[in-house]
Structure formats: structure tokens, C-alpha cells
XYZ file of C-alpha atoms in Angstrom:
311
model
C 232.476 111.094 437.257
C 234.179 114.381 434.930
C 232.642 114.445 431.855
C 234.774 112.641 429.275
C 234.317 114.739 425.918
C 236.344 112.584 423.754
C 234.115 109.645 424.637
C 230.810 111.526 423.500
C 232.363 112.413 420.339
C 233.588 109.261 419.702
C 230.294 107.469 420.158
C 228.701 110.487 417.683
C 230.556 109.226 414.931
C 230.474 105.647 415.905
C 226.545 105.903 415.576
C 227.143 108.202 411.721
C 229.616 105.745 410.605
C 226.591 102.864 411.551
C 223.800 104.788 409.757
C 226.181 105.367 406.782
C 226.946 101.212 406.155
C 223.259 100.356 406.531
C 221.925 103.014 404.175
C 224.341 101.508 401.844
C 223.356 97.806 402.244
C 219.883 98.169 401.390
C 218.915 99.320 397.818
C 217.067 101.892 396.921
C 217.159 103.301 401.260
C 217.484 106.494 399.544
C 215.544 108.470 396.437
C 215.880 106.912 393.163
C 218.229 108.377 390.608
C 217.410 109.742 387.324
C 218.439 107.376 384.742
C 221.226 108.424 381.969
C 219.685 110.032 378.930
C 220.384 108.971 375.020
C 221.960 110.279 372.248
C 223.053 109.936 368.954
C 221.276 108.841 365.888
C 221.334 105.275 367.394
C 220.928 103.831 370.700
C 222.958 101.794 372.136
C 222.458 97.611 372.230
C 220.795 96.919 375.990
C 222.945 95.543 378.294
C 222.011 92.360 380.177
C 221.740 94.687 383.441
C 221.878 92.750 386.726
C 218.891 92.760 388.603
C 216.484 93.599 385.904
C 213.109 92.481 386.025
C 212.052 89.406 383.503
C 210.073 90.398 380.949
C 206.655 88.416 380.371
C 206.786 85.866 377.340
C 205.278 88.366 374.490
C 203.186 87.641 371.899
C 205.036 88.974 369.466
C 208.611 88.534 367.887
C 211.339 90.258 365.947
C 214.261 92.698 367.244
C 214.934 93.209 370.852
C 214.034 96.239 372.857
C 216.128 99.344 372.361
C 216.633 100.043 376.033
C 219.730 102.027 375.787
C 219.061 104.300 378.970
C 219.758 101.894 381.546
C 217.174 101.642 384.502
C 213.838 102.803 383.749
C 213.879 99.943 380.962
C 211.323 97.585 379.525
C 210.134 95.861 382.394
C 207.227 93.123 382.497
C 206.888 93.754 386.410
C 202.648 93.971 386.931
C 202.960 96.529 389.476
C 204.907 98.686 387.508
C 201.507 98.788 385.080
C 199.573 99.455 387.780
C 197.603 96.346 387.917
C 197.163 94.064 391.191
C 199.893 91.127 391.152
C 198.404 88.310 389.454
C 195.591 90.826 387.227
C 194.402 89.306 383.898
C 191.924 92.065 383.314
C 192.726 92.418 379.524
C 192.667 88.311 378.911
C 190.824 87.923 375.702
C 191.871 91.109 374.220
C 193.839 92.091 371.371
C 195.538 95.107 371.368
C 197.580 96.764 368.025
C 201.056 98.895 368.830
C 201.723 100.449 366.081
C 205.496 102.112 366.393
C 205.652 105.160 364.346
C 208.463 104.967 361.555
C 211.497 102.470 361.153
C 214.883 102.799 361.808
C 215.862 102.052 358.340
C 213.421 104.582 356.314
C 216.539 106.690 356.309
C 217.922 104.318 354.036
C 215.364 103.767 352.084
C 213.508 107.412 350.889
C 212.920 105.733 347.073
C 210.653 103.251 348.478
C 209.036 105.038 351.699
C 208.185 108.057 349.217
C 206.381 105.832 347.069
C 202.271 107.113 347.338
C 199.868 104.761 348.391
C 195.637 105.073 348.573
C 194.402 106.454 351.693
C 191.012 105.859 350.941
C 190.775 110.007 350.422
C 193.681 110.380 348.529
C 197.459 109.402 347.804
C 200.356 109.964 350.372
C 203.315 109.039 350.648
C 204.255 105.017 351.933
C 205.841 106.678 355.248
C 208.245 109.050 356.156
C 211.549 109.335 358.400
C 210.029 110.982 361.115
C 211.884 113.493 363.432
C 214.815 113.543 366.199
C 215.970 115.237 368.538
C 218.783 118.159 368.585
C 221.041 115.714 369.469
C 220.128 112.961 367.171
C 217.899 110.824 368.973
C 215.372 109.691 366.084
C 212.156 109.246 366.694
C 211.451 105.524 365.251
C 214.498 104.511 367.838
C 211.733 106.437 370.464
C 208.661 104.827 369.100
C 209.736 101.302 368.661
C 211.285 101.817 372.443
C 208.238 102.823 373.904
C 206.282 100.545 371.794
C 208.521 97.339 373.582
C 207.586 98.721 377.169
C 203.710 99.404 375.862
C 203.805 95.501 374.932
C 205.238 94.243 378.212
C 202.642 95.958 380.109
C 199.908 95.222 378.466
C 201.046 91.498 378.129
C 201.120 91.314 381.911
C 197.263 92.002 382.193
C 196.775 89.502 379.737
C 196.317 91.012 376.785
C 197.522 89.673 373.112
C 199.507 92.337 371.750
C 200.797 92.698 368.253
C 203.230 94.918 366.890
C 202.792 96.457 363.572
C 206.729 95.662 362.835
C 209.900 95.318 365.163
C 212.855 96.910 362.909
C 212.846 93.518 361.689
C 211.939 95.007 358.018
C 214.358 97.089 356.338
C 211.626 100.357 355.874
C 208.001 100.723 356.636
C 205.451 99.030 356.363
C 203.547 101.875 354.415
C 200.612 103.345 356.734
C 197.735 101.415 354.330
C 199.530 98.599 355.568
C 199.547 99.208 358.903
C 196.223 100.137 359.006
C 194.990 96.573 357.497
C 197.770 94.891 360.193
C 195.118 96.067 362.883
C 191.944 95.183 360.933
C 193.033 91.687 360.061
C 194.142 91.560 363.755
C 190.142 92.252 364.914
C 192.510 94.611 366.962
C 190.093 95.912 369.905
C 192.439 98.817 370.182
C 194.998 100.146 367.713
C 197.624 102.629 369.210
C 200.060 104.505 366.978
C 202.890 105.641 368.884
C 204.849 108.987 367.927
C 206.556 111.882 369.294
C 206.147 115.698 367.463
C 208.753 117.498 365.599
C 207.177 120.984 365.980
C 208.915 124.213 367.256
C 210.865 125.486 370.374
C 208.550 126.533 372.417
C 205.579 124.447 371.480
C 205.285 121.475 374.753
C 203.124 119.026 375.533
C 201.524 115.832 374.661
C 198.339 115.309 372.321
C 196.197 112.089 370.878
C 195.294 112.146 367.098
C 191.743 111.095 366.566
C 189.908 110.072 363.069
C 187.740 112.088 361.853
C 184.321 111.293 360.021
C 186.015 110.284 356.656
C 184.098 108.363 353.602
C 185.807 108.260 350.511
C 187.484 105.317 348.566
C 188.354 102.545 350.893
C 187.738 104.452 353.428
C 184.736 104.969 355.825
C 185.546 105.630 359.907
C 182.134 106.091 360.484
C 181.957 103.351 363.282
C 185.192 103.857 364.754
C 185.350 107.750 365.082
C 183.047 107.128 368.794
C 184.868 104.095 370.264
C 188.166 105.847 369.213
C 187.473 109.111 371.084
C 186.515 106.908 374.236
C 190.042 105.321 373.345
C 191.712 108.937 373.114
C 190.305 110.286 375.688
C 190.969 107.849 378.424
C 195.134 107.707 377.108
C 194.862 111.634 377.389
C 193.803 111.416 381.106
C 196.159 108.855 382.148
C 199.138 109.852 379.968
C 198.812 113.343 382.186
C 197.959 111.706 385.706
C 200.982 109.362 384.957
C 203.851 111.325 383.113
C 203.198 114.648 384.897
C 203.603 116.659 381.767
C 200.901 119.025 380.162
C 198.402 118.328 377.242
C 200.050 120.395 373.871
C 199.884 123.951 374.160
C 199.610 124.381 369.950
C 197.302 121.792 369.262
C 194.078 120.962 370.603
C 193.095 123.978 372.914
C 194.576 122.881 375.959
C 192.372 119.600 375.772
C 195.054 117.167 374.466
C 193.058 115.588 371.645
C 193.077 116.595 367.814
C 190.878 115.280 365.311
C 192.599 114.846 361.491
C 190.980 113.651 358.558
C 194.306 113.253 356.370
C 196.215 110.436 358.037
C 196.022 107.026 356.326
C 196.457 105.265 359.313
C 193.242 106.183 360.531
C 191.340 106.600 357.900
C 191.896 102.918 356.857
C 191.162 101.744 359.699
C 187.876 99.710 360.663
C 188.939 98.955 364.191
C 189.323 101.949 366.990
C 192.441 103.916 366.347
C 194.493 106.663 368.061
C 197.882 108.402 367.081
C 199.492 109.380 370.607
C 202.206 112.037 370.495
C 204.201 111.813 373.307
C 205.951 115.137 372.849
C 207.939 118.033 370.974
C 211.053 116.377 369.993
C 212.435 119.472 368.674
C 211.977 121.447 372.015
C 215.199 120.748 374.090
C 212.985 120.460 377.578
C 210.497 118.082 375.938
C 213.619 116.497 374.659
C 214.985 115.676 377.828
C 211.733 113.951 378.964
C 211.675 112.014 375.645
C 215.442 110.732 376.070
C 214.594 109.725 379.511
C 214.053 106.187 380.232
C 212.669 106.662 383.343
C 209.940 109.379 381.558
C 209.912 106.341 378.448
C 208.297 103.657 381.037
C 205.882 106.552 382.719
C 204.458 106.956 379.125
C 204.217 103.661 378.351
C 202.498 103.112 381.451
C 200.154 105.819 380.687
C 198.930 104.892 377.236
C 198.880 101.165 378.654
C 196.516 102.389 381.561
C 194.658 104.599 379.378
C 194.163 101.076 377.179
C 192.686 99.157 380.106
C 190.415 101.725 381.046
C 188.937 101.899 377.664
C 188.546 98.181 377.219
C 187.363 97.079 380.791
C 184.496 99.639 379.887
């Protein structure tokens, strides 16, 4: 029989044309796309997205999520903790989130530059914190990650309580925050922040107390637990988020004791500040406005959590 070239090439694209409809049946048959980054000195309200996960029931209440960013959000899938389906390792537990900041301490600089006792000293109630280049605050980051932080740790069974959900028009002052994780019997208290250092400086690092006694305050049983704590949120926040421990603080080890931050010096429970990044460096930026990079960190901290409390 001649060979019928037509024919071949018709079947070639017959067979593309096939490959092409499946791949675009089945979600997710090819690599997963970036999610849109934020910002603006607000985000956005979430959408109700289809096909996003149902978050746990959490244990505590107050303003939703802001999950502007689209996928990547809040999620309160197990597996996306890294946990076995069905794991209740942290049942019994109580674990502090402490969002750095508030959305509304811009509105409010009489009353968040009020001092309060650190135990040491005075300082002020709280401050703004940073943003962005592009506006993107860092409470609106904090209180984000703080929402994902929850759902995770929810989903291995832990009680969580937040420090405050933007319900609360400013703070609460740091000696407040610090007594919201005593009177909790917290067996972890995480501070979540993100840096506003300069271009150039990169990189993650975990605040730890230092040996303070003065006043109220006395971290003299909590400086040991809380390195355990810091350490093990510095390992997995690297193994998890792919970025690098700060290269300005901490000598390339990710952790940096401080002796003049209320928050920690109040406290009589383990404490860590974590900051996630340089907010004022435009590629630490892009991580930080990243909802995808958002859930990686949460995940991070969250693991770094469990690790420290299943001993």
C-alpha cells in the first residue's frame, strides 16, 4: 500500500489534540502556579473561593482571616501541616499566637505610645510596625499568618489562642499580651512579626529572652524551654520555607537573644518572637506578599511547635 502522508499527520495531531483535553480535565496535571501577590495598605476581603479546603472549627473567635492572595490561603487540611490524616499529637496542649501589631494602631498613636512597665523599664504600649514598599503593613502580615498558624495547629489538636483578631481597635499593649499567655498556662507562646530593616539585609531570625530580673520581671525559667522552642521553629522555618537564617542578625545561626522586649520579659511561660523576614527588602518582600510563601511559614513555625512540645 503507498504511504499515505496526510493520514500520519492527521493521526499526529489527533493524538496532541487528545493529550491537550485530558491535561485540561484533571487539576493540578501540570505544576502549580504561583499565587497573586498583595498590595496596598489593606488587603483585600477573602473571597469564598470554590474548592477551598474547610477550615477546622478554631478555638478562637473574632475577625476573619485576611487571605487576600487567593490560593495558598488559610487552609485546615492536616496534610498540608505535615501531620498523618487523623494526627492529634498536640491534644492537650495550649498554644499562644501572638500577631504582632493591629491594623488600627495607625489610628490610634495617642494611645499605642502610651509607656507601660516592662518589668526592666517603661516602653511604649505598641507600635505600628512596618510595610512593605508597596504598602503591605505588617499587622495585615502577622494577623494573616497568625490565622494559617491557628488552623494548623488546631488540626493536631492543639487549643490555640490568639492574643487579639483586629477585633480591638489598637493593641493590646505588649504587658498585656504577655499576661494573655501566662493566664493561658500557654505551653508555647509565639509572637509573629516580619523585620523592617534595610535593602540588602535577608533572611529570617527567632527573638529569644534573655536572663532578665528586674520589676515584674524574672525569665529565669523560661529562657531554656524557650531556646528549645526557638531553635526547633529556626530549623523547620528553613527546611520548610527554603529561605536563609538573617544575614545581620544572629551570625548566620537564625536566633537572637534581647533583653529589652516586654513581651518576653513578662512572660512566665516559653516565649519566642519569629521574624519572618525584611519587609523593607523588595526580594524578601515578594516572599512576604506571597500567599503561597505565607502558608510555608506558617507551616514552619507550626512544625517547629510540634517538635518542641512532643519532646
Amino acid at each position: 500500500m503507498p504511504y499515505d502522508h496526510r493520514k500520519t499527520v492527521r493521526r499526529a495531531l489527533a493524538l496532541a489534540l487528545a493529550a491537550t483535553g485530558c491535561c485540561a480535565t484533571l487539576a493540578g496535571c501540570g505544576a502549580p502556579q504561583a499565587s497573586p501577590q498583595e498590595g496596598g495598605k489593606q488587603p483585600s476581603p477573602p473571597s469564598a473561593s470554590a474548592g477551598r479546603p474547610t477550615r477546622p472549627p478554631a478555638a478562637s473567635t473574632g475577625a476573619p482571616s485576611a487571605e487576600a492572595g487567593g490560593t495558598g490561603g488559610s487552609t485546615g487540611s492536616v496534610d498540608a501541616s505535615g501531620a498523618n490524616p487523623g494526627s492529634r499529637s498536640l491534644a492537650g496542649r495550649t498554644v499562644v499566637i501572638d500577631p504582632g501589631h493591629n491594623p488600627g494602631n495607625f489610628r490610634h498613636s495617642k494611645e499605642i505610645n502610651q509607656k507601660v512597665d516592662i518589668g526592666t523599664n517603661r516602653k511604649e504600649c505598641d507600635t505600628t510596625g512596618t510595610s512593605t514598599n508597596a504598602g503591605y503593613t505588617e499587622a495585615s502580615f502577622t494577623l494573616d499568618v497568625s490565622h494559617r498558624l491557628r488552623d494548623l495547629l488546631t488540626a493536631r489538636g492543639a487549643k490555640v489562642v490568639l492574643t487579639h483578631d483586629a477585633e480591638r481597635p489598637w493593641g493590646p499593649c505588649i504587658d498585656e499580651r504577655a499576661r494573655i499567655g501566662n493566664a493561658a498556662a500557654a505551653d508555647a507562646v509565639v509572637s509573629v512579626h516580619a523585620d523592617g530593616s534595610a535593602v540588602g539585609n535577608r533572611g529570617f531570625h527567632v527573638i529569644l529572652p534573655a536572663r532578665v530580673r528586674g520589676g515584674s520581671a524574672d525569665t529565669a525559667d523560661i529562657v531554656g524551654p524557650s531556646r528549645e522552642l526557638g531553635e526547633g521553629i529556626a530549623d523547620h522555618f528553613a527546611r520548610t520555607t527554603g529561605t536563609e537564617p538573617s544575614n545581620y542578625l544572629g551570625s548566620g545561626t537564625g536566633l537572637d537573644v534581647r533583653d529589652d522586649l516586654g513581651g518576653l520579659n513578662l512572660s512566665t511561660v516559653p516565649k519566642v518572637f519569629v521574624e519572618c523576614g525584611n519587609m523593607r527588602d523588595p526580594k524578601d518582600a515578594q516572599l512576604l506578599t506571597s500567599a503561597t510563601w505565607r502558608q510555608k511559614a506558617a507551616r514552619g513555625i507550626a512544625d517547629g511547635i510540634a517538635t518542641y512540645l512532643e519532646g
